[in-house]
PDB file of C-alpha atoms in Angstrom:
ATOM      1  CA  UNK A   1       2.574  17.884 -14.252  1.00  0.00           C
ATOM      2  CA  UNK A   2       3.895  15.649 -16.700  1.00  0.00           C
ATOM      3  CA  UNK A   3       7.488  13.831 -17.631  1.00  0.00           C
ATOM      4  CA  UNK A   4      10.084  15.697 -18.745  1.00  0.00           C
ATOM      5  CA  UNK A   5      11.124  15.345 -22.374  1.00  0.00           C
ATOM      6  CA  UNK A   6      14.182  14.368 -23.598  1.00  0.00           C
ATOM      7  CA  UNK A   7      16.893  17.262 -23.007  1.00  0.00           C
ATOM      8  CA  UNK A   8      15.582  18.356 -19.715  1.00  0.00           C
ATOM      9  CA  UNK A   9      16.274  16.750 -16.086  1.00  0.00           C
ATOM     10  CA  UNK A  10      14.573  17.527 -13.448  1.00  0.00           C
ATOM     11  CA  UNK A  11      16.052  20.909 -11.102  1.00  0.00           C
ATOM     12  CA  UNK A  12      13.650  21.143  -8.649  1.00  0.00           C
ATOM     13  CA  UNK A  13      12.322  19.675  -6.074  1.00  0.00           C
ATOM     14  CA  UNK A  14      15.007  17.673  -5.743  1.00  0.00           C
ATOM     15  CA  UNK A  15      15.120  14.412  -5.511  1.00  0.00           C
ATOM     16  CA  UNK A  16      12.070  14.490  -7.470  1.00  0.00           C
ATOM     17  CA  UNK A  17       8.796  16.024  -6.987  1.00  0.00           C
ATOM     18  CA  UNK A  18       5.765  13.116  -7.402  1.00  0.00           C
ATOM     19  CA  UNK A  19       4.003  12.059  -4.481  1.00  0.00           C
ATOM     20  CA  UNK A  20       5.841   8.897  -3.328  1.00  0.00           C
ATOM     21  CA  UNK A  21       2.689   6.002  -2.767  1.00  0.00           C
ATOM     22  CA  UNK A  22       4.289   2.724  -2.269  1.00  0.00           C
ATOM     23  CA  UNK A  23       7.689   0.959  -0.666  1.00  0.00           C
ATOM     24  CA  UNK A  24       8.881  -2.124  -0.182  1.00  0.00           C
ATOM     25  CA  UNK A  25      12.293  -3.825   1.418  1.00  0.00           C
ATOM     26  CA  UNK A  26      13.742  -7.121   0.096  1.00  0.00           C
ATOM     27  CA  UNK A  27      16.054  -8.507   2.772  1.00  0.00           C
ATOM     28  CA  UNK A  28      17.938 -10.296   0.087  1.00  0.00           C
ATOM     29  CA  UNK A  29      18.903  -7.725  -1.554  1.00  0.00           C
ATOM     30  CA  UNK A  30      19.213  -4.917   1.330  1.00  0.00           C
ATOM     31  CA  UNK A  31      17.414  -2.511  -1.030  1.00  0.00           C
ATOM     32  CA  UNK A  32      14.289  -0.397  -0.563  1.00  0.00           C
ATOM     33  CA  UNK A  33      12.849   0.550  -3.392  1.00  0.00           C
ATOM     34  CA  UNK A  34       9.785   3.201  -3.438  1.00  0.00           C
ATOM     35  CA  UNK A  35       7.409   4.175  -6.077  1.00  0.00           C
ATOM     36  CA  UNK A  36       5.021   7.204  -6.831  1.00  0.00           C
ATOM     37  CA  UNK A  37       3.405   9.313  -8.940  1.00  0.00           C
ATOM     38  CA  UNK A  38       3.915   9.521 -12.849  1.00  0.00           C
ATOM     39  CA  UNK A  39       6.494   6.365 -12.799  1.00  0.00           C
ATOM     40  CA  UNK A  40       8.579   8.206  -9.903  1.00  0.00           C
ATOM     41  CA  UNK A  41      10.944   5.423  -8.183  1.00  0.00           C
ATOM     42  CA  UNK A  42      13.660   6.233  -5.325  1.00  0.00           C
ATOM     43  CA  UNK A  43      16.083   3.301  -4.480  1.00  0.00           C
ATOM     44  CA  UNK A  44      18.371   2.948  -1.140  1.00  0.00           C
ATOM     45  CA  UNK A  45      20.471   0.698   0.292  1.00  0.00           C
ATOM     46  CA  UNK A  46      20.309   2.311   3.835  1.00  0.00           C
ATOM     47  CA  UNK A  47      17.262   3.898   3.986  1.00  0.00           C
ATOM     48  CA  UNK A  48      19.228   7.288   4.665  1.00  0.00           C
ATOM     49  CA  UNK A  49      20.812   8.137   0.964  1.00  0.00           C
ATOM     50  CA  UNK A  50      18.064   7.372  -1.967  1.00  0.00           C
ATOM     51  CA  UNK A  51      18.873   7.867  -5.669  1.00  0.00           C
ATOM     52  CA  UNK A  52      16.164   8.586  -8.333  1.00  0.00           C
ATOM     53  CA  UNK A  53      15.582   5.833 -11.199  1.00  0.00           C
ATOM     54  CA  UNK A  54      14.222   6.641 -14.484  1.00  0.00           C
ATOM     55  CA  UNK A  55      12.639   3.759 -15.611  1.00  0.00           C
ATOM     56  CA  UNK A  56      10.861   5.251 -18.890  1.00  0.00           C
ATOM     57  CA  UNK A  57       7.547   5.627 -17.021  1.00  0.00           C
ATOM     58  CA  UNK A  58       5.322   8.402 -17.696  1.00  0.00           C
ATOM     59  CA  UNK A  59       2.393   6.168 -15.975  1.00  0.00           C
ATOM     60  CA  UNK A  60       1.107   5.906 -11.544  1.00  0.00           C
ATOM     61  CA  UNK A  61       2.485   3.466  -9.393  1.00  0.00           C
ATOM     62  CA  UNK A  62       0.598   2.731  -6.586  1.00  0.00           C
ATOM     63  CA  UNK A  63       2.282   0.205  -4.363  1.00  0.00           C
ATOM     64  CA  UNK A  64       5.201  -2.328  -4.585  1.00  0.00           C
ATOM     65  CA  UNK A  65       6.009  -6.005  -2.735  1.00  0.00           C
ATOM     66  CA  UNK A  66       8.783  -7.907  -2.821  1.00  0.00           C
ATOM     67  CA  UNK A  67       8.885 -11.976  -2.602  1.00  0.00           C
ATOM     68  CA  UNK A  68      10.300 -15.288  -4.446  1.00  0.00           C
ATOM     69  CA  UNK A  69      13.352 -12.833  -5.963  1.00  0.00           C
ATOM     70  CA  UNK A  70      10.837  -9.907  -7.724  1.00  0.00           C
ATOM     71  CA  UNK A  71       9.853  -6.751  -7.048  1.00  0.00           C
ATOM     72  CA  UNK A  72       6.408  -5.863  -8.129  1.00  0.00           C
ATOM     73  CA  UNK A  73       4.940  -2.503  -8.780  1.00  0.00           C
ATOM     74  CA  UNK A  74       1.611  -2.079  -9.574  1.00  0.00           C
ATOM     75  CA  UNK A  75      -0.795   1.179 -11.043  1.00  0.00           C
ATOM     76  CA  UNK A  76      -2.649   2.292 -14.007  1.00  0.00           C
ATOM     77  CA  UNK A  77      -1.236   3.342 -17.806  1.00  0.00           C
ATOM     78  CA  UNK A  78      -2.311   7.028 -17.936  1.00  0.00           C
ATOM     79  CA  UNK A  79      -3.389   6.781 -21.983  1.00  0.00           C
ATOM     80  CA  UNK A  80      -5.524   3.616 -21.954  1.00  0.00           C
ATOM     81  CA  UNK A  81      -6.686   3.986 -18.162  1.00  0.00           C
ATOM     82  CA  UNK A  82      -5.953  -0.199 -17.839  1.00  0.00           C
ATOM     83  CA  UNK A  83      -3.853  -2.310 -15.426  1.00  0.00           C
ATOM     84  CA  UNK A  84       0.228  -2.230 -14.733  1.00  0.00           C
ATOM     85  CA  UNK A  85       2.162  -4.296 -13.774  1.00  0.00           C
ATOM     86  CA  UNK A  86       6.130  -3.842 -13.336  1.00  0.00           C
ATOM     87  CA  UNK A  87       9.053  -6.495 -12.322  1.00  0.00           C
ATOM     88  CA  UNK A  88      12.419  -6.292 -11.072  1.00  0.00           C
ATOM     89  CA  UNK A  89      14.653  -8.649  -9.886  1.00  0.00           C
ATOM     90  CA  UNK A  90      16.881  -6.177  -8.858  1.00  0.00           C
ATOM     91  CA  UNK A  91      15.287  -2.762  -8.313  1.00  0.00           C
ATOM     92  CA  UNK A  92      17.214  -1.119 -11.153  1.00  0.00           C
ATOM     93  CA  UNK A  93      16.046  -3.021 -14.730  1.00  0.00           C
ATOM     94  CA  UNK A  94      12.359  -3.061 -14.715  1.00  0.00           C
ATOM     95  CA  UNK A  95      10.001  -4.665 -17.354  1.00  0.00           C
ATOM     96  CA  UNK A  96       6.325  -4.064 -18.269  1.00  0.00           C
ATOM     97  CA  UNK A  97       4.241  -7.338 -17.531  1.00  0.00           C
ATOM     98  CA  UNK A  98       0.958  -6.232 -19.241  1.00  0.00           C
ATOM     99  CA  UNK A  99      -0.985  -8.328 -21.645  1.00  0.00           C
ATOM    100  CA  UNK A 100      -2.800  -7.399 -24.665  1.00  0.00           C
ATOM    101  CA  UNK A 101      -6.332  -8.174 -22.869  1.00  0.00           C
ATOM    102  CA  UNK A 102      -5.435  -5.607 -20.127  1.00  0.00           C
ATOM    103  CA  UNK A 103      -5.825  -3.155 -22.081  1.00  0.00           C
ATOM    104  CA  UNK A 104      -9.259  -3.980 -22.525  1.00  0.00           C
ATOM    105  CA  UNK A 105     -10.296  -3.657 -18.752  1.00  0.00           C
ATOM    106  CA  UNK A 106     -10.252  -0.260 -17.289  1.00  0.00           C
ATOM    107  CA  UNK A 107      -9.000  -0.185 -13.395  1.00  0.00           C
ATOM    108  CA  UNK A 108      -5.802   1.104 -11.161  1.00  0.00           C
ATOM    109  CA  UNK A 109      -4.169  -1.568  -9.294  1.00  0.00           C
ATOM    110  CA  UNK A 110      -4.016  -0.133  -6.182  1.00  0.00           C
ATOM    111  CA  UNK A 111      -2.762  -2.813  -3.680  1.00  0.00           C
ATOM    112  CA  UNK A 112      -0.248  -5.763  -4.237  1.00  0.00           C
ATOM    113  CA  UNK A 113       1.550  -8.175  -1.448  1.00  0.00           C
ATOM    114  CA  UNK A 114       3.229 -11.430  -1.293  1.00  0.00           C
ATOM    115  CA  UNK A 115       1.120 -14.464   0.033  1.00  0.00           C
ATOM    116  CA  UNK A 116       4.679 -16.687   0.786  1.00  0.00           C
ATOM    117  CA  UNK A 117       3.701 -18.784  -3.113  1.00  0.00           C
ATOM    118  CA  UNK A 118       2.283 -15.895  -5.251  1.00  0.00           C
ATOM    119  CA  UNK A 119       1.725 -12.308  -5.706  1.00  0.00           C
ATOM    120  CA  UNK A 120      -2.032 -11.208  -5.307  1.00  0.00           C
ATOM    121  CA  UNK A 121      -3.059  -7.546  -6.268  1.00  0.00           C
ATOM    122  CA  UNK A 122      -6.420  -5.907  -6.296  1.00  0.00           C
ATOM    123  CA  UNK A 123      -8.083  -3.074  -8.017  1.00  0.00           C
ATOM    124  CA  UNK A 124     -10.013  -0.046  -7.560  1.00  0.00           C
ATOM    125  CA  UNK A 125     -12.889  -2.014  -9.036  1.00  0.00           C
ATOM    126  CA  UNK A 126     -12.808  -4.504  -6.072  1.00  0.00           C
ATOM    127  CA  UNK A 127     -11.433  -7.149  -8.039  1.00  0.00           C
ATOM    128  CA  UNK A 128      -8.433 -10.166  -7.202  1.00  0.00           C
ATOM    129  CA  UNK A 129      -5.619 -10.820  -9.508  1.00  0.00           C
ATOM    130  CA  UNK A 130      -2.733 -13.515  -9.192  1.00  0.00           C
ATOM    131  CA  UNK A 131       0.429 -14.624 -10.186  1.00  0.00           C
ATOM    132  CA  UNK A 132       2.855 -17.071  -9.353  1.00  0.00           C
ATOM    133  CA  UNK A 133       5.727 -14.942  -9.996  1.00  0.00           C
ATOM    134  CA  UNK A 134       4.740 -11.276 -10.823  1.00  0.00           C
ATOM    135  CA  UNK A 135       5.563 -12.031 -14.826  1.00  0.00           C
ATOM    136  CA  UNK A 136       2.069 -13.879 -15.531  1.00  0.00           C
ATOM    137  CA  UNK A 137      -1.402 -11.776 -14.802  1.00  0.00           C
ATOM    138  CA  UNK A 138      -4.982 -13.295 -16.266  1.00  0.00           C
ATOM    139  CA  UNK A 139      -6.556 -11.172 -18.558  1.00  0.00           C
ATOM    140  CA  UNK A 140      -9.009  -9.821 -16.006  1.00  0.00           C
ATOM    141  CA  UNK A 141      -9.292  -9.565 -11.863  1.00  0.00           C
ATOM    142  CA  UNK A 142     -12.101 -11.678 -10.381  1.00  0.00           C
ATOM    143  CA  UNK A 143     -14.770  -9.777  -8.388  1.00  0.00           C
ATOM    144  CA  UNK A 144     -15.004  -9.909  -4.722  1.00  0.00           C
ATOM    145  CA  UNK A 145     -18.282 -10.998  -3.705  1.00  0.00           C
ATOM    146  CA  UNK A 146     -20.250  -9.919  -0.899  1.00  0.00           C
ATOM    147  CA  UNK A 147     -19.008  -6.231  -0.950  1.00  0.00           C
ATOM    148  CA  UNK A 148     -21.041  -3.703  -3.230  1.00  0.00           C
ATOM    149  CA  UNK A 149     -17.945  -1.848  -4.137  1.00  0.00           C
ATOM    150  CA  UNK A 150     -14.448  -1.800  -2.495  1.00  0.00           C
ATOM    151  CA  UNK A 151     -11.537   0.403  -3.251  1.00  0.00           C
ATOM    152  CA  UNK A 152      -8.261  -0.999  -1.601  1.00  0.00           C
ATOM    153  CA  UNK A 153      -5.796   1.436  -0.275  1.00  0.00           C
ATOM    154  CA  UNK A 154      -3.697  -1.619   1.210  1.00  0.00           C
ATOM    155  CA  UNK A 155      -2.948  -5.366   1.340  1.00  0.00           C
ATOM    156  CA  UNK A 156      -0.934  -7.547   3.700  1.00  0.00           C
ATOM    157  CA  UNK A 157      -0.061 -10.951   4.282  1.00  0.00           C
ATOM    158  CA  UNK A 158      -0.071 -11.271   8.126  1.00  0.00           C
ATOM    159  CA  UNK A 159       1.715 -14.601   7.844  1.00  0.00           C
ATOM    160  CA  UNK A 160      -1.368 -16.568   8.153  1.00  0.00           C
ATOM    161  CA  UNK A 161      -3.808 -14.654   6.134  1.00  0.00           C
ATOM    162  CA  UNK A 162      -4.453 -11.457   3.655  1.00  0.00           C
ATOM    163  CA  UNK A 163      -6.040  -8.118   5.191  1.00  0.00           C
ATOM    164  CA  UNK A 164      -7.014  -5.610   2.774  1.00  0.00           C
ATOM    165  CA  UNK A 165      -8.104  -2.047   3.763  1.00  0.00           C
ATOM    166  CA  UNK A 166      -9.734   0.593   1.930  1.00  0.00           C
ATOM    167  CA  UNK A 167     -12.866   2.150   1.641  1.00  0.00           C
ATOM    168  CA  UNK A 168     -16.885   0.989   0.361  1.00  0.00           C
ATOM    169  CA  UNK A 169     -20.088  -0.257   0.432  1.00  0.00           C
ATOM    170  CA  UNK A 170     -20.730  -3.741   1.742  1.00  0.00           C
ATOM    171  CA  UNK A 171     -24.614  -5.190   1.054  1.00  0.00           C
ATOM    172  CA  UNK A 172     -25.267  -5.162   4.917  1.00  0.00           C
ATOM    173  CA  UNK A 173     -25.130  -2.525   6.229  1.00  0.00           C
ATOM    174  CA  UNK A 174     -25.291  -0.727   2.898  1.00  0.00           C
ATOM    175  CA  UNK A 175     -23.684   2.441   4.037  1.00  0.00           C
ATOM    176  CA  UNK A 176     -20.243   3.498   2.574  1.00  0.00           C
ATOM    177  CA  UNK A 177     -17.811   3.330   5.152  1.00  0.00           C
ATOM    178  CA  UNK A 178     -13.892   1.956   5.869  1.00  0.00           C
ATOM    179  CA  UNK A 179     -13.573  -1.831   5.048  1.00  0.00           C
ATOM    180  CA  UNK A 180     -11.241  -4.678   6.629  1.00  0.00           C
ATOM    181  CA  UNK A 181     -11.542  -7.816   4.611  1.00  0.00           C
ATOM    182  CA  UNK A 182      -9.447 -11.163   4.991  1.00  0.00           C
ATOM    183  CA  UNK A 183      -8.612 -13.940   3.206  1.00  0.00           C
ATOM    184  CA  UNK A 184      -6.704 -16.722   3.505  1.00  0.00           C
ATOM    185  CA  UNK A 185      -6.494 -18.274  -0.043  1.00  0.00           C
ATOM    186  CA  UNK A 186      -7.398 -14.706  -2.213  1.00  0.00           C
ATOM    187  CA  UNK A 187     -10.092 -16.730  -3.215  1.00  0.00           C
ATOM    188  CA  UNK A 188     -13.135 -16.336  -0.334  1.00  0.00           C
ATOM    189  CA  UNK A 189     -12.839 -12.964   1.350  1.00  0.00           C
ATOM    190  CA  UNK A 190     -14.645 -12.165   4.624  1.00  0.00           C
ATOM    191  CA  UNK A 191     -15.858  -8.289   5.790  1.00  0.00           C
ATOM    192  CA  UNK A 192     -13.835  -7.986   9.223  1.00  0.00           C
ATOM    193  CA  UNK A 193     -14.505  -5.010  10.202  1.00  0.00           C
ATOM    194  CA  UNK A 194     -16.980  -1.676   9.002  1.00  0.00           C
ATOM    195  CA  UNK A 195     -16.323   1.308  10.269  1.00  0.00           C
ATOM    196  CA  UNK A 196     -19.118   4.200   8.775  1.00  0.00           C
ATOM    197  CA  UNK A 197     -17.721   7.939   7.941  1.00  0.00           C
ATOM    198  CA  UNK A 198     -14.176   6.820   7.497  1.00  0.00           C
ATOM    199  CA  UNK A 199     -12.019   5.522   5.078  1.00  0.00           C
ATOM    200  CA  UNK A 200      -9.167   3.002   6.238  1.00  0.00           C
ATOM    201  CA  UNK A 201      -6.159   3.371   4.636  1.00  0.00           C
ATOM    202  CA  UNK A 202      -2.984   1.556   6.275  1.00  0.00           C
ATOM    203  CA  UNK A 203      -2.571  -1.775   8.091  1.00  0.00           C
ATOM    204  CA  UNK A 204      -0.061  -3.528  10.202  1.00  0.00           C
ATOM    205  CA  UNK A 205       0.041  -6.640  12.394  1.00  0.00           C
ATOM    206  CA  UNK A 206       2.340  -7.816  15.031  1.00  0.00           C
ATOM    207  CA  UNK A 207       2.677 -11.645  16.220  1.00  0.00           C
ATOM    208  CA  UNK A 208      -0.327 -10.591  18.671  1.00  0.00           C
ATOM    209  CA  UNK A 209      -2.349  -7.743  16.636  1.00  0.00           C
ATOM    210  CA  UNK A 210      -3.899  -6.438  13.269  1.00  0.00           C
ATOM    211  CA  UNK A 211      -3.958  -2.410  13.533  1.00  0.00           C
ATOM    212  CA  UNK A 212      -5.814  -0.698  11.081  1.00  0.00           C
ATOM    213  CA  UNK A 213      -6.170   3.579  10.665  1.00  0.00           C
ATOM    214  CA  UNK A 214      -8.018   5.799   8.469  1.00  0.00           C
ATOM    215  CA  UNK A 215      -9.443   8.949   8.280  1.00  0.00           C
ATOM    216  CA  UNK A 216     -11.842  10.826  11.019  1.00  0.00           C
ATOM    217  CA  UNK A 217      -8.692   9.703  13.570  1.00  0.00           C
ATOM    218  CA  UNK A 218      -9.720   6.018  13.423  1.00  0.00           C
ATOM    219  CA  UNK A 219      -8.165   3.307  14.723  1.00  0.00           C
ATOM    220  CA  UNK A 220      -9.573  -0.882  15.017  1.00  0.00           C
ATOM    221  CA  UNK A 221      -7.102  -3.021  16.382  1.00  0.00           C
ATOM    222  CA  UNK A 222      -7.609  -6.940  16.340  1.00  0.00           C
ATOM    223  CA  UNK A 223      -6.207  -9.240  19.134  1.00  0.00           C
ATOM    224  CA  UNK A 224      -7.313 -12.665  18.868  1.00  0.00           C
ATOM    225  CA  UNK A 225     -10.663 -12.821  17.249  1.00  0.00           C
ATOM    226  CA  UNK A 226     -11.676  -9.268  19.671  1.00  0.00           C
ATOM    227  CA  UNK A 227     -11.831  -5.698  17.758  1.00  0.00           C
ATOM    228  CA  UNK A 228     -11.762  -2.734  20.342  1.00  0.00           C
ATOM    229  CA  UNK A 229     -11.346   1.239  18.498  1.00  0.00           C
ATOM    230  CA  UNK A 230      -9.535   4.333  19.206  1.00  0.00           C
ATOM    231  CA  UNK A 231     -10.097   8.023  18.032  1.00  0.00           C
ATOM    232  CA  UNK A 232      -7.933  10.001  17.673  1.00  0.00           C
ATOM    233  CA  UNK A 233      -7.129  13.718  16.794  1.00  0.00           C
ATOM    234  CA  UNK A 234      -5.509  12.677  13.283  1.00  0.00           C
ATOM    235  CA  UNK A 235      -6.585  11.908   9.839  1.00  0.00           C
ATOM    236  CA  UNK A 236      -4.446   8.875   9.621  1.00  0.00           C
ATOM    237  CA  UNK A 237      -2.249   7.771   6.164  1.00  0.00           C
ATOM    238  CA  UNK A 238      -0.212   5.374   7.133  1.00  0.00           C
ATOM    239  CA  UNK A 239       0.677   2.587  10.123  1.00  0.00           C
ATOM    240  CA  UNK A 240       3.735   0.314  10.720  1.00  0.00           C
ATOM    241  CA  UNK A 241       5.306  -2.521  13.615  1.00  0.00           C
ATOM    242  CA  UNK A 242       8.433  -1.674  13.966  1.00  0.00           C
ATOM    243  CA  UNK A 243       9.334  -5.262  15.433  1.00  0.00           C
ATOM    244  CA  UNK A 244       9.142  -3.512  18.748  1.00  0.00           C
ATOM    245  CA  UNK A 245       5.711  -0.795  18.705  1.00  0.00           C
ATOM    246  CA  UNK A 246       3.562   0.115  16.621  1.00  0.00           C
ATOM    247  CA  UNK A 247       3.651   3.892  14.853  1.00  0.00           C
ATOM    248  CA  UNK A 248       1.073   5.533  13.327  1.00  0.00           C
ATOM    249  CA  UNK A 249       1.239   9.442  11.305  1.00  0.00           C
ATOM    250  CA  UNK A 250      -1.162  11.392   9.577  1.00  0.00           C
ATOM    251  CA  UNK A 251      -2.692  15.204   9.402  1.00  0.00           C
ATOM    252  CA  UNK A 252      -3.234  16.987  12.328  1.00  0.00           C
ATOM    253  CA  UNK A 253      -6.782  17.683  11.595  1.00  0.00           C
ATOM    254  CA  UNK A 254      -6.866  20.765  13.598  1.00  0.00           C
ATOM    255  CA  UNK A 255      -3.698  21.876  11.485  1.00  0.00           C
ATOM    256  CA  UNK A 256      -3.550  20.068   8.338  1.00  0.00           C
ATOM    257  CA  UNK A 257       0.113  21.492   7.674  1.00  0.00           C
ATOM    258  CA  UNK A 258       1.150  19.421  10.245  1.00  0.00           C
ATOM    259  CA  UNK A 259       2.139  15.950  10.482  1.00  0.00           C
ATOM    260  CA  UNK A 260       1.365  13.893  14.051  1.00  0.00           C
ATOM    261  CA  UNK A 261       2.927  10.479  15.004  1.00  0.00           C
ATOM    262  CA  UNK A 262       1.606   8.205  17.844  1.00  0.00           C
ATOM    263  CA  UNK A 263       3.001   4.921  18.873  1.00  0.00           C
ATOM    264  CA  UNK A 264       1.803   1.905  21.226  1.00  0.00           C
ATOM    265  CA  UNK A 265       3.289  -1.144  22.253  1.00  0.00           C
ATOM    266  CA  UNK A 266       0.477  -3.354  21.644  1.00  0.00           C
ATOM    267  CA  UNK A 267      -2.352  -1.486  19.050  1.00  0.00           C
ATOM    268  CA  UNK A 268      -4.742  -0.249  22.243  1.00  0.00           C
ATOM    269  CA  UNK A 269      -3.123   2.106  24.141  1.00  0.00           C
ATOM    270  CA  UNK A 270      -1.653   4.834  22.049  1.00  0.00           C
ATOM    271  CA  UNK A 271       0.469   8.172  23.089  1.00  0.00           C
ATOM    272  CA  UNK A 272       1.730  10.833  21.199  1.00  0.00           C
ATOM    273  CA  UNK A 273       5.478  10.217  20.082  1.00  0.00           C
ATOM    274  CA  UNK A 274       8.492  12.358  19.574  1.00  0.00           C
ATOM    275  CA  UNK A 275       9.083  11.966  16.107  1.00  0.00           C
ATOM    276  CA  UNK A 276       9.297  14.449  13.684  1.00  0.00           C
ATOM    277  CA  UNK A 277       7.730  14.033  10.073  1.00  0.00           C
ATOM    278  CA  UNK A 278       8.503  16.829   7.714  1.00  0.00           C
ATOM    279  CA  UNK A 279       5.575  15.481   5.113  1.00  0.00           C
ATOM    280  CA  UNK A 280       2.522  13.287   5.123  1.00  0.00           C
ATOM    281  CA  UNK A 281       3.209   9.797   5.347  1.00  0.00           C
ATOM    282  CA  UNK A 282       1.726   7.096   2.758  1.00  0.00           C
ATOM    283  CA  UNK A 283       3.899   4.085   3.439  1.00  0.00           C
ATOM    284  CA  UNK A 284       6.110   2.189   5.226  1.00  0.00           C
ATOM    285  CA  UNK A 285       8.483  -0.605   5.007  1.00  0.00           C
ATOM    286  CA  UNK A 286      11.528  -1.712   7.555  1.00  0.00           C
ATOM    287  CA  UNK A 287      14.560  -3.893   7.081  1.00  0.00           C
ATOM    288  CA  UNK A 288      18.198  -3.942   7.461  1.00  0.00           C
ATOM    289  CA  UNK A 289      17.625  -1.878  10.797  1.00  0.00           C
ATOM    290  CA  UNK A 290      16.104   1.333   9.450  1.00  0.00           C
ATOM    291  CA  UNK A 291      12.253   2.290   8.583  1.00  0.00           C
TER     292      UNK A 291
END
């Protein structure tokens, strides 16, 4: 699919019809803002009634943050193939951050979070960039050593450290597999957790635990410095703490059509919930009362 052209709107699906890949809350503000697909971006106030912005994007967004004022979305320009990076101080004006180097370097941002003094995003090529406000990017991400490849699917800051999850090949064991890596400068990053056959994709911590999920039903859950695993009956997308349990959704993976939610209290002991989800999942974010 591609953008409409000037004289059309879109009819249908309403209220638009890209995937949806990213979202983010800024307290501040009370405004969720949520990105997708082909420059796709849904604001609320509520969480209940969205509107659709046009922002004069014809080009993926992969994931937003919010911190220090700014919203920052971050993807790939579909014509050149190189970085993106998008700011917004309010959700509804956005402006194009790239630099004439990035369009020498050829990567999707694919992750991007708020460290408490700077945004740090990283790429499909396994590579760190920073800012100190979202406005400034280097010409080029910095390589994370130690892992033969890494493609991020997710990054949070826990409050005392980043966790990235995704999907690779570290140098021991050398098998591709799902990757947990942490950090806690963006600087030296340290393999967590390696999980063969399975591709990580979501992450959330409470005050007590670090939940990962993936694919193949998987499910690592840290408490303290201790990683026990679940497996479940669901090719998991996405994860969230609620401020009370954890929830976790993805594909039923005997029916695909169908979406499955589970929930636990403290990341170990999961049960099925009674929630339904009309559509896969690929992020969360909660504020103001509402997820």
């Amino acid at each position: 699919a591609v953008p409409c052209a000037a004289g059309w709107r879109w009819a249908s699906p309403v209220p638009q019809g890209f995937d949806l890949t990213g979202v983010a809350y800024a307290d501040a503000l009370g405004t969720f803002v949520a990105v997708g697909r082909a420059g796709a971006m849904q604001t609320s106030n509520d969480g209940v009634a969205w509107s659709p912005r046009d922002i004069g994007l014809a080009d993926d967004l992969n994931a937003i943050a919010f911190g220090n004022g700014t919203f920052v979305a971050v993807g790939k320009r579909t014509q050149t193939r190189s970085p993106l990076f998008i700011t917004s101080a309010d959700g509804s004006a956005w402006e194009a951050r790239d630099t004439t180097d990035h369009a020498l370097v050829e990567t999707a941002v694919t992750a991007v979070a708020w460290d408490g003094t700077r945004f740090v995003a990283l790429d499909e090529s396994g590579s760190v960039w920073t800012s100190p406000d979202g406005k400034r990017w280097p010409a080029r991400g910095t390589p994370i050593a130690g892992v033969g490849w890494f493609v991020p699917r997710e990054l949070v800051w826990t409050g005392t450290e980043l966790v990235a999850a995704g999907y690779g090949k570290v140098t021991i064991p050398g098998e591709t597999g799902g990757i947990v890596l942490t950090s806690r400068d963006a600087l030296t990053w340290t393999v967590a957790r390696f999980a063969s056959g399975c591709r990580v994709a979501s992450l959330a911590s409470s005050r007590d635990a670090l939940v990962a999920v993936g694919t193949n039903g998987t499910v690592a859950t840290r408490t303290g410095a201790t990683w026990t695993s679940a497996t479940l009956d669901v090719d998991f997308t996405g994860v969230v703490w609620t401020g009370e349990r954890f929830l976790a959704t993805g594909s039923n993976r005997t029916d695909p059509l169908a979406s499955t939610v589970y929930e636990s209290l403290d990341g170990r002991e999961w049960a099925l919930a009674d929630i339904p989800v009309l559509a896969r999942i690929h992020a969360f974010a909660s504020g103001g009362d509402r997820l």
